[in-house]
mmCIF file of C-alpha atoms in Angstrom:
data_model
loop_
_atom_site.group_PDB
_atom_site.id
_atom_site.type_symbol
_atom_site.label_atom_id
_atom_site.label_comp_id
_atom_site.label_asym_id
_atom_site.label_seq_id
_atom_site.Cartn_x
_atom_site.Cartn_y
_atom_site.Cartn_z
ATOM 1 C CA UNK X 56 54.708 16.495 -93.981
ATOM 2 C CA UNK X 57 56.573 18.026 -97.299
ATOM 3 C CA UNK X 58 57.117 14.890 -98.358
ATOM 4 C CA UNK X 59 54.355 12.702 -98.071
ATOM 5 C CA UNK X 60 52.295 15.594 -99.475
ATOM 6 C CA UNK X 61 53.955 16.216 -102.987
ATOM 7 C CA UNK X 62 52.240 17.854 -106.150
ATOM 8 C CA UNK X 63 49.489 15.420 -107.711
ATOM 9 C CA UNK X 64 47.597 14.996 -110.932
ATOM 10 C CA UNK X 65 45.084 12.903 -111.510
ATOM 11 C CA UNK X 66 43.844 12.376 -115.068
ATOM 12 C CA UNK X 67 40.335 11.741 -115.905
ATOM 13 C CA UNK X 68 39.364 10.168 -119.150
ATOM 14 C CA UNK X 69 35.317 11.009 -120.693
ATOM 15 C CA UNK X 70 34.064 10.035 -123.906
ATOM 16 C CA UNK X 71 37.642 11.017 -125.769
ATOM 17 C CA UNK X 72 38.047 13.785 -123.826
ATOM 18 C CA UNK X 73 41.507 13.431 -120.976
ATOM 19 C CA UNK X 74 40.815 16.070 -118.227
ATOM 20 C CA UNK X 75 43.478 16.161 -115.139
ATOM 21 C CA UNK X 76 42.599 17.887 -111.259
ATOM 22 C CA UNK X 77 45.802 19.480 -109.860
ATOM 23 C CA UNK X 78 45.911 19.360 -106.332
ATOM 24 C CA UNK X 79 48.569 21.414 -104.615
ATOM 25 C CA UNK X 80 50.754 20.112 -101.506
ATOM 26 C CA UNK X 81 48.992 22.887 -99.489
ATOM 27 C CA UNK X 82 45.769 21.491 -99.940
ATOM 28 C CA UNK X 83 47.190 17.854 -99.095
ATOM 29 C CA UNK X 84 48.113 18.843 -95.676
ATOM 30 C CA UNK X 85 44.951 21.243 -94.820
ATOM 31 C CA UNK X 86 42.820 18.375 -95.415
ATOM 32 C CA UNK X 87 45.852 16.011 -94.048
ATOM 33 C CA UNK X 88 45.203 18.553 -90.857
ATOM 34 C CA UNK X 89 41.451 18.951 -91.246
ATOM 35 C CA UNK X 90 40.946 15.164 -91.109
ATOM 36 C CA UNK X 91 43.438 14.817 -88.182
ATOM 37 C CA UNK X 92 41.932 17.113 -85.876
ATOM 38 C CA UNK X 93 38.672 15.417 -86.731
ATOM 39 C CA UNK X 94 40.323 12.269 -85.641
ATOM 40 C CA UNK X 95 41.526 13.353 -82.301
ATOM 41 C CA UNK X 96 38.675 15.074 -81.698
ATOM 42 C CA UNK X 97 36.453 11.742 -81.975
ATOM 43 C CA UNK X 98 39.527 9.942 -79.993
ATOM 44 C CA UNK X 99 38.580 12.823 -77.437
ATOM 45 C CA UNK X 100 35.343 12.756 -76.783
ATOM 46 C CA UNK X 101 35.005 9.111 -76.630
ATOM 47 C CA UNK X 102 37.338 8.786 -74.595
ATOM 48 C CA UNK X 103 36.126 11.844 -72.239
ATOM 49 C CA UNK X 104 32.751 9.883 -72.580
ATOM 50 C CA UNK X 105 33.998 6.891 -71.131
ATOM 51 C CA UNK X 106 35.536 8.113 -68.495
ATOM 52 C CA UNK X 107 32.508 10.350 -68.041
ATOM 53 C CA UNK X 108 30.453 7.493 -67.886
ATOM 54 C CA UNK X 109 32.963 5.024 -65.434
ATOM 55 C CA UNK X 110 32.924 8.452 -63.051
ATOM 56 C CA UNK X 111 29.275 8.494 -63.000
ATOM 57 C CA UNK X 112 29.213 4.999 -62.301
ATOM 58 C CA UNK X 113 31.686 5.003 -60.186
ATOM 59 C CA UNK X 114 29.766 8.079 -58.341
ATOM 60 C CA UNK X 115 25.826 5.729 -58.454
ATOM 61 C CA UNK X 116 27.883 3.010 -56.583
ATOM 62 C CA UNK X 117 29.628 4.979 -53.941
ATOM 63 C CA UNK X 118 25.472 6.992 -53.479
ATOM 64 C CA UNK X 119 24.409 3.292 -53.277
ATOM 65 C CA UNK X 120 27.247 2.392 -50.805
ATOM 66 C CA UNK X 121 26.541 5.908 -48.444
ATOM 67 C CA UNK X 122 22.628 5.380 -49.158
ATOM 68 C CA UNK X 123 22.366 2.234 -47.394
ATOM 69 C CA UNK X 124 24.793 3.318 -44.436
ATOM 70 C CA UNK X 125 22.627 6.242 -44.365
ATOM 71 C CA UNK X 126 19.733 3.501 -43.824
ATOM 72 C CA UNK X 127 21.564 1.381 -42.022
ATOM 73 C CA UNK X 128 22.385 3.948 -39.159
ATOM 74 C CA UNK X 129 19.196 6.062 -39.151
ATOM 75 C CA UNK X 130 17.357 2.462 -38.171
ATOM 76 C CA UNK X 131 20.231 1.722 -35.533
ATOM 77 C CA UNK X 132 19.500 5.277 -34.446
ATOM 78 C CA UNK X 133 15.925 4.493 -34.007
ATOM 79 C CA UNK X 134 16.557 1.385 -32.344
ATOM 80 C CA UNK X 135 19.404 3.073 -30.175
ATOM 81 C CA UNK X 136 16.593 5.920 -28.776
ATOM 82 C CA UNK X 137 13.474 3.039 -28.314
ATOM 83 C CA UNK X 138 15.525 1.127 -26.331
ATOM 84 C CA UNK X 139 16.955 3.871 -24.329
ATOM 85 C CA UNK X 140 13.644 5.357 -23.683
ATOM 86 C CA UNK X 141 12.158 1.793 -23.055
ATOM 87 C CA UNK X 142 15.196 1.388 -20.598
ATOM 88 C CA UNK X 143 14.827 5.179 -18.911
ATOM 89 C CA UNK X 144 10.737 4.077 -18.392
ATOM 90 C CA UNK X 145 11.337 0.629 -16.729
ATOM 91 C CA UNK X 146 14.627 2.474 -14.257
ATOM 92 C CA UNK X 147 11.603 5.117 -13.190
ATOM 93 C CA UNK X 148 8.855 2.471 -12.460
ATOM 94 C CA UNK X 149 12.051 0.654 -10.212
ATOM 95 C CA UNK X 150 12.615 3.820 -8.764
ATOM 96 C CA UNK X 151 8.541 4.930 -7.888
ATOM 97 C CA UNK X 152 8.378 1.094 -6.722
ATOM 98 C CA UNK X 153 11.477 1.588 -4.713
ATOM 99 C CA UNK X 154 10.202 5.432 -3.238
ATOM 100 C CA UNK X 155 6.686 3.870 -2.235
ATOM 101 C CA UNK X 156 8.949 0.806 -0.385
ATOM 102 C CA UNK X 157 10.905 2.710 1.358
ATOM 103 C CA UNK X 158 7.424 5.305 2.854
ATOM 104 C CA UNK X 159 5.862 1.910 3.443
ATOM 105 C CA UNK X 160 8.739 1.088 6.055
ATOM 106 C CA UNK X 161 10.621 3.574 7.212
ATOM 107 C CA UNK X 162 6.925 6.480 7.241
ATOM 108 C CA UNK X 163 7.587 10.202 7.260
ATOM 109 C CA UNK X 164 10.291 10.228 9.639
ATOM 110 C CA UNK X 165 12.978 9.299 6.366
ATOM 111 C CA UNK X 166 10.550 11.736 4.406
ATOM 112 C CA UNK X 167 11.573 14.281 5.987
ATOM 113 C CA UNK X 168 15.821 13.733 5.136
ATOM 114 C CA UNK X 169 17.208 14.657 1.746
ATOM 115 C CA UNK X 170 20.484 13.162 0.691
ATOM 116 C CA UNK X 171 22.615 15.579 2.331
ATOM 117 C CA UNK X 172 21.080 14.932 6.155
ATOM 118 C CA UNK X 173 22.325 10.919 5.543
ATOM 119 C CA UNK X 174 25.856 9.333 5.738
ATOM 120 C CA UNK X 175 26.633 8.567 2.157
ATOM 121 C CA UNK X 176 25.015 11.027 0.577
ATOM 122 C CA UNK X 177 26.527 11.713 -2.594
ATOM 123 C CA UNK X 178 28.049 15.189 -2.964
ATOM 124 C CA UNK X 179 25.708 17.765 -4.438
ATOM 125 C CA UNK X 180 28.170 20.205 -5.314
ATOM 126 C CA UNK X 181 28.740 22.028 -9.149
ATOM 127 C CA UNK X 182 31.606 20.046 -10.077
ATOM 128 C CA UNK X 183 29.450 17.070 -9.514
ATOM 129 C CA UNK X 184 26.831 18.901 -11.424
ATOM 130 C CA UNK X 185 28.984 19.697 -14.300
ATOM 131 C CA UNK X 186 29.890 16.101 -15.065
ATOM 132 C CA UNK X 187 26.697 15.195 -15.005
ATOM 133 C CA UNK X 188 26.205 17.656 -17.795
ATOM 134 C CA UNK X 189 29.278 16.593 -20.431
ATOM 135 C CA UNK X 190 27.860 13.142 -20.113
ATOM 136 C CA UNK X 191 24.549 13.784 -21.227
ATOM 137 C CA UNK X 192 25.943 16.454 -24.057
ATOM 138 C CA UNK X 193 28.465 13.562 -24.975
ATOM 139 C CA UNK X 194 24.689 11.474 -25.437
ATOM 140 C CA UNK X 195 21.799 13.447 -25.149
ATOM 141 C CA UNK X 196 19.789 9.708 -25.645
ATOM 142 C CA UNK X 197 21.116 8.999 -22.458
ATOM 143 C CA UNK X 198 20.200 11.752 -20.315
ATOM 144 C CA UNK X 199 16.885 10.112 -18.924
ATOM 145 C CA UNK X 200 18.696 7.279 -17.483
ATOM 146 C CA UNK X 201 21.793 9.353 -16.350
ATOM 147 C CA UNK X 202 19.624 11.331 -14.481
ATOM 148 C CA UNK X 203 17.438 8.183 -12.904
ATOM 149 C CA UNK X 204 21.003 7.145 -11.978
ATOM 150 C CA UNK X 205 21.606 10.180 -10.189
ATOM 151 C CA UNK X 206 17.786 10.000 -8.591
ATOM 152 C CA UNK X 207 18.182 5.958 -7.741
ATOM 153 C CA UNK X 208 22.004 6.596 -5.876
ATOM 154 C CA UNK X 209 20.647 9.697 -3.862
ATOM 155 C CA UNK X 210 18.083 6.754 -3.133
ATOM 156 C CA UNK X 211 20.576 4.362 -2.065
ATOM 157 C CA UNK X 212 22.287 6.830 0.222
ATOM 158 C CA UNK X 213 19.289 8.334 1.825
ATOM 159 C CA UNK X 214 18.044 4.376 2.275
ATOM 160 C CA UNK X 215 21.208 4.129 3.441
ATOM 161 C CA UNK X 216 21.530 6.310 6.225
ATOM 162 C CA UNK X 217 18.415 5.882 7.643
ATOM 163 C CA UNK X 218 18.822 2.239 8.265
ATOM 164 C CA UNK X 219 22.242 3.105 10.002
ATOM 165 C CA UNK X 220 19.746 5.338 12.378
ATOM 166 C CA UNK X 221 17.534 2.542 12.930
ATOM 167 C CA UNK X 222 21.036 -0.338 13.761
ATOM 168 C CA UNK X 223 21.831 1.902 16.117
ATOM 169 C CA UNK X 224 18.804 2.036 18.100
ATOM 170 C CA UNK X 225 18.359 -1.740 17.868
ATOM 171 C CA UNK X 226 22.546 -1.865 19.225
ATOM 172 C CA UNK X 227 21.802 0.669 21.843
ATOM 173 C CA UNK X 228 18.851 -1.252 23.178
ATOM 174 C CA UNK X 229 20.667 -4.279 23.102
ATOM 175 C CA UNK X 230 23.509 -2.710 24.884
ATOM 176 C CA UNK X 231 20.490 -1.527 27.536
ATOM 177 C CA UNK X 232 20.423 -5.110 28.172
ATOM 178 C CA UNK X 233 23.753 -5.984 29.041
ATOM 179 C CA UNK X 234 24.699 -7.276 26.161
ATOM 180 C CA UNK X 235 27.650 -6.492 23.235
ATOM 181 C CA UNK X 236 25.633 -6.164 20.001
ATOM 182 C CA UNK X 237 29.131 -6.528 17.855
ATOM 183 C CA UNK X 238 30.153 -9.677 20.012
ATOM 184 C CA UNK X 239 26.516 -11.568 18.932
ATOM 185 C CA UNK X 240 27.190 -10.144 15.487
ATOM 186 C CA UNK X 241 30.465 -12.390 15.435
ATOM 187 C CA UNK X 242 29.591 -15.835 16.761
ATOM 188 C CA UNK X 243 26.278 -15.425 15.233
ATOM 189 C CA UNK X 244 25.602 -18.084 11.865
ATOM 190 C CA UNK X 245 25.285 -16.088 9.082
ATOM 191 C CA UNK X 246 23.617 -18.482 6.129
ATOM 192 C CA UNK X 247 23.733 -17.660 2.638
ATOM 193 C CA UNK X 248 24.330 -19.435 -0.132
ATOM 194 C CA UNK X 249 22.681 -19.671 -3.373
ATOM 195 C CA UNK X 250 23.908 -20.112 -7.041
ATOM 196 C CA UNK X 251 26.809 -18.005 -8.431
ATOM 197 C CA UNK X 252 25.368 -14.834 -11.010
ATOM 198 C CA UNK X 253 27.803 -12.638 -11.955
ATOM 199 C CA UNK X 254 26.320 -9.248 -12.521
ATOM 200 C CA UNK X 255 26.197 -8.335 -16.151
ATOM 201 C CA UNK X 256 29.105 -5.815 -16.702
ATOM 202 C CA UNK X 257 30.155 -5.069 -12.990
ATOM 203 C CA UNK X 258 33.290 -6.571 -11.543
ATOM 204 C CA UNK X 259 31.856 -5.154 -8.103
ATOM 205 C CA UNK X 260 28.460 -3.586 -6.625
ATOM 206 C CA UNK X 261 28.490 0.514 -7.083
ATOM 207 C CA UNK X 262 29.476 2.234 -3.703
ATOM 208 C CA UNK X 263 26.443 3.470 -2.893
ATOM 209 C CA UNK X 264 24.291 -0.166 -2.890
ATOM 210 C CA UNK X 265 27.327 -1.951 -2.052
ATOM 211 C CA UNK X 266 26.613 0.504 1.445
ATOM 212 C CA UNK X 267 23.233 0.229 1.941
ATOM 213 C CA UNK X 268 23.377 -4.183 1.136
ATOM 214 C CA UNK X 269 25.866 -3.842 4.365
ATOM 215 C CA UNK X 270 23.894 -1.294 5.990
ATOM 216 C CA UNK X 271 20.144 -3.466 5.903
ATOM 217 C CA UNK X 272 22.294 -6.790 6.220
ATOM 218 C CA UNK X 273 23.503 -5.266 10.213
ATOM 219 C CA UNK X 274 19.974 -3.884 10.556
ATOM 220 C CA UNK X 275 18.131 -7.221 9.579
ATOM 221 C CA UNK X 276 20.203 -8.985 12.542
ATOM 222 C CA UNK X 277 20.224 -6.260 15.165
ATOM 223 C CA UNK X 278 17.051 -5.984 15.236
ATOM 224 C CA UNK X 279 16.275 -9.903 15.091
ATOM 225 C CA UNK X 280 18.584 -10.409 17.818
ATOM 226 C CA UNK X 281 16.692 -7.505 20.039
ATOM 227 C CA UNK X 282 13.847 -9.776 19.466
ATOM 228 C CA UNK X 283 15.137 -12.810 20.937
ATOM 229 C CA UNK X 284 15.888 -11.283 23.931
ATOM 230 C CA UNK X 285 13.828 -12.239 26.779
ATOM 231 C CA UNK X 286 11.833 -8.563 28.207
ATOM 232 C CA UNK X 287 8.654 -10.565 28.579
ATOM 233 C CA UNK X 288 7.521 -11.191 32.328
ATOM 234 C CA UNK X 289 7.306 -15.247 32.230
ATOM 235 C CA UNK X 290 3.862 -14.980 34.277
ATOM 236 C CA UNK X 291 1.333 -12.847 35.783
ATOM 237 C CA UNK X 292 2.687 -12.357 38.723
ATOM 238 C CA UNK X 293 3.976 -9.068 39.911
ATOM 239 C CA UNK X 294 5.738 -9.602 43.115
ATOM 240 C CA UNK X 295 9.228 -11.649 43.526
ATOM 241 C CA UNK X 296 9.988 -13.891 46.246
ATOM 242 C CA UNK X 297 13.652 -14.190 45.791
ATOM 243 C CA UNK X 298 16.019 -11.567 43.512
ATOM 244 C CA UNK X 299 18.688 -12.740 41.796
ATOM 245 C CA UNK X 300 22.762 -13.482 43.899
ATOM 246 C CA UNK X 301 24.055 -14.501 46.846
ATOM 247 C CA UNK X 302 21.495 -15.385 49.164
ATOM 248 C CA UNK X 303 20.643 -17.714 52.345
ATOM 249 C CA UNK X 304 20.070 -20.763 51.020
ATOM 250 C CA UNK X 305 16.179 -21.683 52.162
ATOM 251 C CA UNK X 306 17.052 -25.231 53.246
ATOM 252 C CA UNK X 307 20.350 -24.758 55.481
ATOM 253 C CA UNK X 308 20.819 -21.318 55.798
ATOM 254 C CA UNK X 309 24.376 -21.715 53.952
ATOM 255 C CA UNK X 310 25.374 -18.663 51.828
ATOM 256 C CA UNK X 311 24.623 -20.301 48.226
ATOM 257 C CA UNK X 312 24.709 -17.960 44.657
ATOM 258 C CA UNK X 313 20.916 -17.517 43.090
ATOM 259 C CA UNK X 314 21.116 -17.949 39.356
ATOM 260 C CA UNK X 315 17.583 -16.126 38.719
ATOM 261 C CA UNK X 316 14.445 -15.216 39.872
ATOM 262 C CA UNK X 317 11.448 -16.733 42.082
ATOM 263 C CA UNK X 318 8.006 -15.058 41.251
ATOM 264 C CA UNK X 319 5.429 -16.877 43.560
ATOM 265 C CA UNK X 320 1.543 -17.481 42.301
ATOM 266 C CA UNK X 321 -0.718 -20.401 41.985
ATOM 267 C CA UNK X 322 -0.324 -23.886 41.606
ATOM 268 C CA UNK X 323 -1.380 -24.723 37.544
ATOM 269 C CA UNK X 324 -0.316 -20.741 36.873
ATOM 270 C CA UNK X 325 0.528 -20.660 33.185
ATOM 271 C CA UNK X 326 4.190 -19.737 32.668
ATOM 272 C CA UNK X 327 4.960 -17.506 29.460
ATOM 273 C CA UNK X 328 7.578 -17.666 27.080
ATOM 274 C CA UNK X 329 10.085 -14.718 27.837
ATOM 275 C CA UNK X 330 10.756 -13.808 24.090
ATOM 276 C CA UNK X 331 10.615 -15.926 20.958
ATOM 277 C CA UNK X 332 12.627 -19.185 20.676
ATOM 278 C CA UNK X 333 12.802 -22.876 20.096
ATOM 279 C CA UNK X 334 12.330 -24.971 22.969
ATOM 280 C CA UNK X 335 15.712 -26.596 23.431
ATOM 281 C CA UNK X 336 14.769 -28.775 26.972
ATOM 282 C CA UNK X 337 11.395 -30.566 28.290
ATOM 283 C CA UNK X 338 11.781 -33.250 31.724
ATOM 284 C CA UNK X 339 14.178 -33.073 34.928
ATOM 285 C CA UNK X 340 17.363 -31.218 36.459
ATOM 286 C CA UNK X 341 18.647 -31.766 39.331
ATOM 287 C CA UNK X 342 17.449 -29.195 41.785
ATOM 288 C CA UNK X 343 15.701 -26.931 39.276
ATOM 289 C CA UNK X 344 12.405 -30.120 39.327
ATOM 290 C CA UNK X 345 10.609 -30.282 36.095
ATOM 291 C CA UNK X 346 11.776 -27.624 33.408
ATOM 292 C CA UNK X 347 11.729 -26.155 30.372
ATOM 293 C CA UNK X 348 14.404 -24.481 28.730
ATOM 294 C CA UNK X 349 13.913 -22.038 25.694
ATOM 295 C CA UNK X 350 16.334 -21.528 23.162
ATOM 296 C CA UNK X 351 16.794 -18.068 21.624
ATOM 297 C CA UNK X 352 19.954 -18.130 19.791
ATOM 298 C CA UNK X 353 23.210 -15.827 19.862
ATOM 299 C CA UNK X 354 23.707 -18.368 22.537
ATOM 300 C CA UNK X 355 20.937 -17.099 24.893
ATOM 301 C CA UNK X 356 18.552 -19.334 26.632
ATOM 302 C CA UNK X 357 15.985 -19.291 29.461
ATOM 303 C CA UNK X 358 14.950 -21.606 31.545
ATOM 304 C CA UNK X 359 11.311 -22.088 33.569
ATOM 305 C CA UNK X 360 12.406 -24.156 36.559
ATOM 306 C CA UNK X 361 9.645 -25.865 39.890
ATOM 307 C CA UNK X 362 7.023 -26.510 37.020
ATOM 308 C CA UNK X 363 3.851 -28.671 37.422
ATOM 309 C CA UNK X 364 3.580 -29.595 34.255
ATOM 310 C CA UNK X 365 4.565 -29.026 30.562
ATOM 311 C CA UNK X 366 3.323 -26.887 27.947
ATOM 312 C CA UNK X 367 5.465 -27.093 24.605
ATOM 313 C CA UNK X 368 7.678 -29.580 23.534
ATOM 314 C CA UNK X 369 11.623 -30.289 22.548
ATOM 315 C CA UNK X 370 12.001 -28.504 18.867
ATOM 316 C CA UNK X 371 8.680 -26.292 19.127
ATOM 317 C CA UNK X 372 8.751 -22.569 18.100
ATOM 318 C CA UNK X 373 7.323 -20.605 20.286
ATOM 319 C CA UNK X 374 6.754 -16.683 20.433
ATOM 320 C CA UNK X 375 6.861 -13.984 22.959
ATOM 321 C CA UNK X 376 4.433 -15.156 25.861
ATOM 322 C CA UNK X 377 2.790 -18.405 24.024
ATOM 323 C CA UNK X 378 1.760 -21.000 27.259
ATOM 324 C CA UNK X 379 4.570 -23.465 27.498
ATOM 325 C CA UNK X 380 4.661 -25.031 31.473
ATOM 326 C CA UNK X 381 1.919 -24.885 34.700
ATOM 327 C CA UNK X 382 4.101 -23.279 37.775
ATOM 328 C CA UNK X 383 4.053 -26.234 40.730
ATOM 329 C CA UNK X 384 6.739 -27.029 43.286
ATOM 330 C CA UNK X 385 9.449 -29.677 42.181
ATOM 331 C CA UNK X 386 12.534 -30.171 42.757
ATOM 332 C CA UNK X 387 14.046 -28.044 45.681
ATOM 333 C CA UNK X 388 11.338 -25.926 46.708
ATOM 334 C CA UNK X 389 9.469 -24.387 49.431
ATOM 335 C CA UNK X 390 6.494 -23.617 47.570
ATOM 336 C CA UNK X 391 4.959 -22.729 44.599
ATOM 337 C CA UNK X 392 6.606 -21.286 42.923
ATOM 338 C CA UNK X 393 8.582 -20.367 39.224
ATOM 339 C CA UNK X 394 12.178 -20.241 39.440
ATOM 340 C CA UNK X 395 13.435 -17.878 35.932
ATOM 341 C CA UNK X 396 16.742 -17.830 34.935
ATOM 342 C CA UNK X 397 18.698 -15.707 31.854
ATOM 343 C CA UNK X 398 21.799 -17.630 30.152
ATOM 344 C CA UNK X 399 24.129 -16.224 28.076
ATOM 345 C CA UNK X 400 26.734 -18.592 26.880
ATOM 346 C CA UNK X 401 26.076 -21.397 29.485
ATOM 347 C CA UNK X 402 26.247 -18.716 32.595
ATOM 348 C CA UNK X 403 24.005 -16.920 34.391
ATOM 349 C CA UNK X 404 23.179 -12.789 34.300
ATOM 350 C CA UNK X 405 20.712 -10.730 36.469
ATOM 351 C CA UNK X 406 16.809 -11.061 34.252
ATOM 352 C CA UNK X 407 16.060 -8.305 35.786
ATOM 353 C CA UNK X 408 17.279 -5.990 33.770
ATOM 354 C CA UNK X 409 15.825 -7.855 30.892
ATOM 355 C CA UNK X 410 12.215 -8.377 32.605
ATOM 356 C CA UNK X 411 13.264 -3.963 33.905
ATOM 357 C CA UNK X 412 13.922 -2.924 30.245
ATOM 358 C CA UNK X 413 13.230 0.499 29.474
ATOM 359 C CA UNK X 414 10.023 2.351 27.815
ATOM 360 C CA UNK X 415 11.602 3.197 24.235
ATOM 361 C CA UNK X 416 13.939 0.022 24.185
ATOM 362 C CA UNK X 417 10.520 -1.826 24.639
ATOM 363 C CA UNK X 418 9.129 0.774 21.700
ATOM 364 C CA UNK X 419 12.377 -0.346 19.353
ATOM 365 C CA UNK X 420 11.300 -3.820 20.028
ATOM 366 C CA UNK X 421 7.629 -3.638 19.220
ATOM 367 C CA UNK X 422 8.602 -1.343 15.628
ATOM 368 C CA UNK X 423 11.532 -4.031 14.802
ATOM 369 C CA UNK X 424 8.662 -6.828 15.532
ATOM 370 C CA UNK X 425 6.067 -5.115 13.503
ATOM 371 C CA UNK X 426 8.755 -4.336 10.915
ATOM 372 C CA UNK X 427 9.793 -8.103 10.650
ATOM 373 C CA UNK X 428 6.287 -9.326 10.725
ATOM 374 C CA UNK X 429 5.873 -7.257 7.579
ATOM 375 C CA UNK X 430 8.190 -8.509 6.053
ATOM 376 C CA UNK X 431 7.634 -12.217 6.857
ATOM 377 C CA UNK X 432 3.945 -11.284 5.584
ATOM 378 C CA UNK X 433 4.959 -10.084 2.161
ATOM 379 C CA UNK X 434 7.320 -13.072 1.971
#
């Protein structure tokens, strides 16, 4: 720097006079230093301003992106909460409907019960409550759904217990007739079908609802089977002229097996179906004369013989108490009467157990009949 800044003299000539200005080395160095400082400062300021402007733009862009993200998230949250509230409302309406349906079909008997009193009810322990609270804490918006889900599962367990109790009563009533409900269930044809529609989000039905579905299926089958068991009197005659079993043949006096019960009466007296079913035969059979046979399903058939006339045709559906024929004395008969048989899978069994059913069994039949009739009317 010293070599670059020697002392300098500047000569000025004006009006014939010559003047000179001496610039010392120190002055040159001072001027150069000042100029360098100014230039460096200006360059630094320029760079600083440029960097600051870039940061501002970058921050502004980040703020804009964050604002958009926040707005989008807020919109999603609002939509999510609205969807949850709507779903909770729909679930509550469905539960209220289920409660009403429960009261309609099972009455006050079931209302007094609690989930802990029935088979399959969920345990109301503190561990379950803690699990539910943790779920609610993790997703507060889902609290209404989780509570309703728990309520519906408890309801399903409660209903399952009540349905199982009714099914057990129907099974006991069937046993009172000397029939095995499990055998009937194994031999019965279950008519089912329809397109496969997957349950969205589930590979299998939740346990509570699967138990309920199986219990309802069992109750429906047992009660429907109970109604097809012949327990109504086939005619108004209260007396029996011949019982089921071995007897002396009225024509030749030899020992013979009598496969039914004989009801004496007046000629043309109405003959009634002992249970609901479908007429499977109308015509004559050897020894029986004029015969009407009614198929009640599950291998059960009733036969009405020695008739004077028919009041039904093959394929006709009949209900308990419907007139199907008239009393007579056709075939191998000594007088006007009805020969009545009950057969299971083609084998005769004693009809007396059906005609002398206990009062409580008949009440169970009436309850089942009323429920199934109500379901049919609603369908």
